[in-house]
Structure formats: C-alpha cells, structure tokens
Amino acid sequence: MSEKKETATGQGKLYLCATPIGNLEDITFRVLRILKEVDLIAAEDTRNTIKLLNHFEIRTPMTSYHEYNKVEKARELVERIQEGLAVALVTDAGTPAISDPGEELVRQCVKAGVEVTSLPGASACITALTLSALPARRFCFEAFLPPDKAERERVLMDLKKESRTILLYEAPHRLKKTLEELERELGDRPMALCRELTKKFEEVRYTTLAAEVSRLAKEAPRGEYVLVIGGKSFDEQRKEQQESWRQTSVAEHMSRYLREGMDKKEAMKQVAKDRGVSKREIYQAVLQESDKKG
C-alpha cells in the first residue's frame, strides 16, 4: 500500500507532536522529521523542550505557548499559520491538548479553518491504563482534580457514581491528600498506582485506595503519578438501585409499571427484580394493600 509523502515545508498547518513522557526512545520517526521541517515549534516550556531538541540535533526556532498566554498567543499563531507558516505544538511530555493548553490552540485553528493534524505517540494516561490490569474497554479521564473546593466536590460526587475505570494525574506533594479524599468519597476501590512511567524508576503498585492511604502515612511519595481506579462494581450499583426502590411503596412501584401497560403479573415480576426480593413477597404486599383498601 503506497501513501503520499507528507512534508511540513511550504504549507500553513498545525502539527500536534507527541513527545516522550520520560524515555527519549519513545519519540516517533515522524515526529522527529516534522520537528525538523516545520518553520516554528510552539512549546509549553522552551527550557524543557530545548533539551529534547538538542538531544536529536534539531535547530528549529521555538516560541513559548503555555497556560498563561494560551488565548492571545493562539490568535497570533493562527494568523501566522494562515500566512503559510508550518507550526508544531509540543507539550512538556506526552500528547498536546490532553490536560494541556494546546486544547485552546486547536479550538482556535478549527474555528478559523486552519488545518490541524495529530502525530500520535506517548500518553501517560493510556500507558497507565494498559498497565493497570483494570477494565480498559470503558474509562474516564479526569486529569488533575480541580483546586477549587466546590468544583472539586462536584467532580468527586460524579466519580462516586462512575462505573468506568477512572484515571487521574497527581503530583507527589498532593498525592496523600487526594487518595484520602478518594477513599472517603468512593470507598475502598482496587487501583493501580503508576509512578515515573517509562523512566528508570518506573513502578506500578497493584493495590487499593485504603492500602495506599495507610502506606503513605509512613512513606513520602516521590515522582509523578497516574492513578487508575476501579469504577463502581455492578453489584454496588444494583444494591444502590434496590435501596432506592425500597424507599418507594410497593403500591406506587406497581402503579408505575401498570401505567406503562404491563399486566399485573408482569408488573409484580419487575417490581420484585427492582427491589431484589421474591415475587411471593411482592404478591403478599399487594394483597395486604388490597385488604387495607377493602
């Protein structure tokens, strides 16, 4: 299968270039070539990116693009791309626009009709998920929990109900507090605590929230972390649903299904299933309700 040779010279375009999250060997040949060919590299931290560029002998000019100038600088970069400049966007580590100010630049480019392409590569959240041994078919990524107290509480409440595998980022100095909050709100859950992914001291702990809270009371965390936490189990969800239904009288519960067109026998069967009890128990409750009315 043949493909047209991609070139970043002579065209206005934004290239989202994934860079290593630790191990420099994880950069792709395509990213290296594009970083050499573009007219300009927009970097989250030029001091960090220059180390990467020097390692691979890349001399392309850089400009700073970060959280505190992302809106104004994005406008400037969009204008320059529209004039024909080829620009590569890189973050400090991993894939741009994931928990990253690059999201704003992509949004402005799309709105302005500027062509954008993404060059896949390293991503800490996906790397951690594949190592976690937790269900990976469905997952939700929350990045860092918000620092604002009210917003943080809202996110934690959502996570409490989440049945998918949960991924979070955390810095070492906040890890203990975050794990304590998660255990308090979510209860004890299985988790993989991933540290320094792809680096020399990479570590994955297959553990639980409670076990890590206990361990970190005695040990100081070091390195950057990705938390992969099991979602609410089917049994937990079912118990909560059953408990919720039990707050409703059997008569009200039955009425709901009768209004939907079920016959009495079908309705009793569904009510018993909802409440986690036998059909006989529902039958007796219906009889008792009838006797009271009679």
Coordinates of C-alpha atoms in Angstrom, one line a residue:
M1 CA 0.0 0.0 0.0
S2 CA 1.5 3.3 -1.1
E3 CA 1.0 6.7 0.6
K4 CA 1.8 10.2 -0.4
K5 CA 4.9 11.6 1.3
E6 CA 3.9 14.1 4.0
T7 CA 6.0 17.2 4.2
A8 CA 5.8 20.2 6.6
T9 CA 7.5 22.6 4.3
G10 CA 5.7 25.3 2.3
Q11 CA 2.2 24.9 3.9
G12 CA 0.3 26.5 6.7
K13 CA -0.7 23.8 9.1
L14 CA -0.6 22.9 12.8
Y15 CA 1.1 19.6 13.8
L16 CA 0.3 18.2 17.3
C17 CA 3.5 16.4 18.1
A18 CA 3.6 13.8 20.9
T19 CA 6.9 13.8 22.8
P20 CA 8.2 11.2 25.3
I21 CA 6.9 11.1 28.8
G22 CA 10.3 10.0 30.1
N23 CA 12.1 7.7 27.8
L24 CA 13.5 9.5 24.8
E25 CA 13.4 6.4 22.7
D26 CA 9.6 6.7 22.7
I27 CA 9.6 9.6 20.2
T28 CA 8.5 8.6 16.7
F29 CA 10.5 9.0 13.4
R30 CA 7.6 11.0 12.0
V31 CA 7.6 13.5 14.9
L32 CA 11.4 13.9 14.6
R33 CA 11.1 14.6 10.9
I34 CA 8.2 17.1 11.4
L35 CA 10.0 18.9 14.1
K36 CA 12.9 19.4 11.7
E37 CA 10.8 20.5 8.8
V38 CA 8.3 23.0 10.4
D39 CA 9.0 26.7 10.5
L40 CA 8.3 27.1 14.2
I41 CA 7.8 24.9 17.3
A42 CA 5.4 26.2 19.9
A43 CA 6.5 24.7 23.3
E44 CA 4.8 24.7 26.7
D45 CA 8.3 25.2 28.3
T46 CA 11.1 26.1 25.9
R47 CA 13.7 25.3 28.6
N48 CA 12.4 21.8 28.8
T49 CA 11.9 21.3 25.0
I50 CA 15.4 22.6 24.2
K51 CA 16.8 19.5 25.9
L52 CA 14.8 17.3 23.6
L53 CA 15.7 19.2 20.5
N54 CA 19.4 19.3 21.4
H55 CA 19.4 15.5 22.0
F56 CA 18.1 14.9 18.5
E57 CA 20.1 17.8 16.9
I58 CA 17.0 19.8 15.9
R59 CA 17.6 23.5 15.3
T60 CA 14.1 24.7 14.5
P61 CA 13.1 28.1 16.2
M62 CA 10.9 27.9 19.2
T63 CA 8.2 30.1 20.8
S64 CA 6.6 29.8 24.2
Y65 CA 3.0 28.7 24.3
H66 CA 1.6 28.0 27.8
E67 CA -1.4 28.2 30.2
Y68 CA -0.9 31.9 30.9
N69 CA -0.6 33.2 27.3
K70 CA -2.7 30.5 25.6
V71 CA -5.6 32.7 24.3
E72 CA -3.6 35.6 22.9
K73 CA -0.7 33.5 21.7
A74 CA -3.1 31.1 20.0
R75 CA -4.6 34.1 18.0
E76 CA -1.1 35.1 16.9
L77 CA -0.1 31.5 15.9
V78 CA -3.4 31.1 13.9
E79 CA -2.6 34.3 12.0
R80 CA 0.9 33.1 11.2
I81 CA -0.3 29.7 10.1
Q82 CA -2.9 31.4 7.8
E83 CA 0.1 33.2 6.3
G84 CA 1.7 29.9 5.4
L85 CA 3.7 29.0 8.4
A86 CA 4.0 25.3 9.4
V87 CA 3.9 25.1 13.2
A88 CA 4.5 22.1 15.5
L89 CA 3.0 22.2 19.0
V90 CA 4.7 20.2 21.8
T91 CA 3.9 19.9 25.5
D92 CA 6.3 19.2 28.3
A93 CA 5.7 15.5 28.0
G94 CA 3.1 13.4 26.1
T95 CA 0.4 14.3 23.6
P96 CA -0.6 18.0 23.3
A97 CA -4.2 19.1 24.1
I98 CA -4.7 16.4 26.7
S99 CA -4.9 18.2 30.0
D100 CA -2.9 20.9 28.3
P101 CA -3.2 24.5 27.0
G102 CA -2.9 23.1 23.4
E103 CA -6.6 22.5 23.5
E104 CA -7.2 26.2 23.1
L105 CA -4.9 26.5 20.1
V106 CA -6.6 23.5 18.4
R107 CA -10.0 25.1 19.0
Q108 CA -9.0 28.4 17.5
C109 CA -7.4 26.7 14.5
V110 CA -10.5 24.7 13.8
K111 CA -12.7 27.8 14.1
A112 CA -10.5 29.7 11.7
G113 CA -10.5 26.9 9.2
V114 CA -6.8 26.1 9.7
E115 CA -5.7 22.5 9.0
V116 CA -4.7 20.5 12.1
T117 CA -3.1 17.0 12.2
S118 CA -2.1 15.0 15.2
L119 CA 1.1 12.8 15.3
P120 CA 0.4 10.0 17.8
G121 CA 2.8 8.9 20.4
A122 CA 3.4 8.8 24.2
S123 CA 0.5 9.5 26.6
A124 CA 0.8 8.9 30.3
C125 CA -2.9 8.1 30.9
I126 CA -3.1 5.5 28.1
T127 CA 0.2 4.0 29.2
A128 CA -1.0 3.7 32.8
L129 CA -4.4 2.2 31.7
T130 CA -2.7 -0.6 29.7
L131 CA -0.6 -1.5 32.8
S132 CA -3.4 -1.3 35.3
A133 CA -4.9 -4.7 34.9
L134 CA -8.3 -3.0 35.4
P135 CA -11.1 -3.0 32.8
A136 CA -9.9 -0.9 29.8
R137 CA -12.9 -1.1 27.4
R138 CA -14.6 1.9 29.2
F139 CA -12.8 4.5 31.1
C140 CA -13.0 8.2 32.1
F141 CA -10.0 10.6 32.3
E142 CA -10.2 13.4 34.8
A143 CA -6.6 14.7 34.6
F144 CA -5.9 16.7 37.8
L145 CA -8.7 17.2 40.3
P146 CA -9.7 20.9 40.3
P147 CA -8.2 23.0 43.1
D148 CA -11.4 25.0 43.7
K149 CA -13.1 23.3 46.6
A150 CA -16.7 23.5 45.3
E151 CA -15.7 22.2 41.8
R152 CA -13.6 19.5 43.3
E153 CA -16.5 18.3 45.4
R154 CA -18.7 18.2 42.3
V155 CA -16.2 16.1 40.4
L156 CA -15.7 13.7 43.4
M157 CA -19.5 13.2 43.6
D158 CA -19.6 12.4 39.9
L159 CA -16.7 9.9 40.4
K160 CA -18.5 8.3 43.2
K161 CA -21.2 7.2 40.8
E162 CA -18.8 6.3 37.9
S163 CA -18.9 2.7 36.8
R164 CA -16.0 3.1 34.3
T165 CA -12.3 2.8 35.2
I166 CA -11.1 6.2 36.4
L167 CA -7.8 7.9 35.5
L168 CA -6.3 10.8 37.4
Y169 CA -2.9 12.6 37.4
E170 CA -1.4 13.8 40.7
A171 CA 1.8 15.5 41.9
P172 CA 3.7 13.9 44.8
H173 CA 3.1 16.7 47.3
R174 CA -0.7 16.3 46.9
L175 CA -0.9 12.6 46.5
K176 CA -1.7 11.6 50.1
K177 CA -4.5 14.2 50.4
T178 CA -6.0 13.2 47.1
L179 CA -6.0 9.5 48.0
E180 CA -7.6 10.3 51.4
E181 CA -10.4 12.3 49.6
L182 CA -10.9 9.5 47.1
E183 CA -11.2 6.8 49.7
R184 CA -13.6 8.9 51.7
E185 CA -15.9 9.7 48.8
L186 CA -15.6 6.5 46.7
G187 CA -14.9 3.9 49.5
D188 CA -12.1 1.4 49.1
R189 CA -11.5 0.5 45.4
P190 CA -8.9 -1.5 43.6
M191 CA -6.3 0.6 41.9
A192 CA -3.0 0.7 40.1
L193 CA -0.7 3.5 41.3
C194 CA 1.7 4.2 38.5
R195 CA 4.8 6.3 39.1
E196 CA 7.6 7.6 36.8
L197 CA 6.2 5.9 33.7
T198 CA 8.8 4.9 31.1
K199 CA 11.6 6.2 33.3
K200 CA 14.4 4.4 35.2
F201 CA 12.4 4.1 38.4
E202 CA 9.1 3.2 36.9
E203 CA 6.8 1.5 39.4
V204 CA 3.2 0.1 39.3
R205 CA 1.6 -0.8 42.5
Y206 CA -1.5 -3.1 42.2
T207 CA -3.2 -2.1 45.4
T208 CA -6.3 -0.4 46.9
L209 CA -7.2 3.1 47.9
A210 CA -7.2 2.2 51.6
A211 CA -3.9 0.3 51.4
E212 CA -2.2 3.3 49.8
V213 CA -3.6 5.8 52.3
S214 CA -2.1 3.6 55.0
R215 CA 1.2 3.2 53.3
L216 CA 1.7 6.9 52.5
A217 CA 1.1 7.7 56.2
K218 CA 4.6 6.2 56.7
E219 CA 6.3 6.8 53.3
A220 CA 6.8 10.1 51.4
P221 CA 5.7 9.8 47.7
R222 CA 8.2 10.7 45.0
G223 CA 7.8 11.3 41.3
E224 CA 4.8 12.0 39.0
Y225 CA 1.8 9.7 39.4
V226 CA -1.1 8.4 37.4
L227 CA -3.9 6.8 39.4
V228 CA -6.0 4.2 37.8
I229 CA -9.0 3.3 39.9
G230 CA -11.7 0.7 39.5
G231 CA -15.2 2.0 38.8
K232 CA -18.3 1.2 40.9
S233 CA -19.0 -2.5 40.5
F234 CA -22.2 -3.9 39.1
D235 CA -23.1 -5.4 42.5
E236 CA -22.7 -2.0 44.1
Q237 CA -24.8 -0.3 41.5
R238 CA -27.5 -2.9 41.8
K239 CA -27.6 -2.6 45.6
E240 CA -27.9 1.1 45.4
Q241 CA -30.7 0.8 42.9
Q242 CA -32.5 -1.7 45.0
E243 CA -32.2 0.5 48.1
S244 CA -33.5 3.4 46.1
W245 CA -36.6 1.4 45.0
R246 CA -37.3 0.3 48.6
Q247 CA -37.9 4.0 49.5
T248 CA -41.0 3.7 47.3
S249 CA -44.0 1.8 48.5
V250 CA -44.9 -1.4 46.6
A251 CA -48.2 0.1 45.5
E252 CA -46.5 3.1 44.0
H253 CA -43.9 0.9 42.4
M254 CA -46.6 -1.3 40.9
S255 CA -48.6 1.7 39.6
R256 CA -45.6 2.9 37.6
Y257 CA -45.4 -0.3 35.5
L258 CA -49.2 -0.7 35.3
R259 CA -49.4 2.8 33.8
E260 CA -46.7 1.8 31.2
G261 CA -49.1 -1.0 30.0
M262 CA -47.8 -4.1 31.9
D263 CA -50.3 -6.5 33.2
K264 CA -50.4 -7.2 36.9
K265 CA -48.3 -10.4 36.8
E266 CA -45.6 -8.8 34.7
A267 CA -45.5 -5.7 36.9
M268 CA -45.1 -7.8 40.1
K269 CA -42.2 -9.7 38.5
Q270 CA -40.4 -6.5 37.5
V271 CA -41.0 -4.9 40.9
A272 CA -39.5 -8.0 42.6
K273 CA -36.5 -7.7 40.4
D274 CA -36.1 -4.0 41.0
R275 CA -36.2 -4.5 44.8
G276 CA -34.1 -7.7 44.9
V277 CA -36.9 -9.7 46.6
S278 CA -39.0 -12.7 45.7
K279 CA -42.2 -12.4 43.6
R280 CA -44.1 -14.0 46.5
E281 CA -43.0 -11.1 48.8
I282 CA -44.4 -8.6 46.3
Y283 CA -47.6 -10.7 45.9
Q284 CA -48.1 -10.6 49.7
A285 CA -47.5 -6.9 49.8
V286 CA -50.1 -6.3 47.1
L287 CA -52.6 -8.5 48.9
Q288 CA -52.1 -6.5 52.1
E289 CA -52.6 -3.2 50.3
S290 CA -55.9 -4.6 48.8
D291 CA -57.1 -5.8 52.3
K292 CA -56.4 -2.3 53.7
K293 CA -58.4 -0.7 51.0
G294 CA -61.2 -3.3 51.3

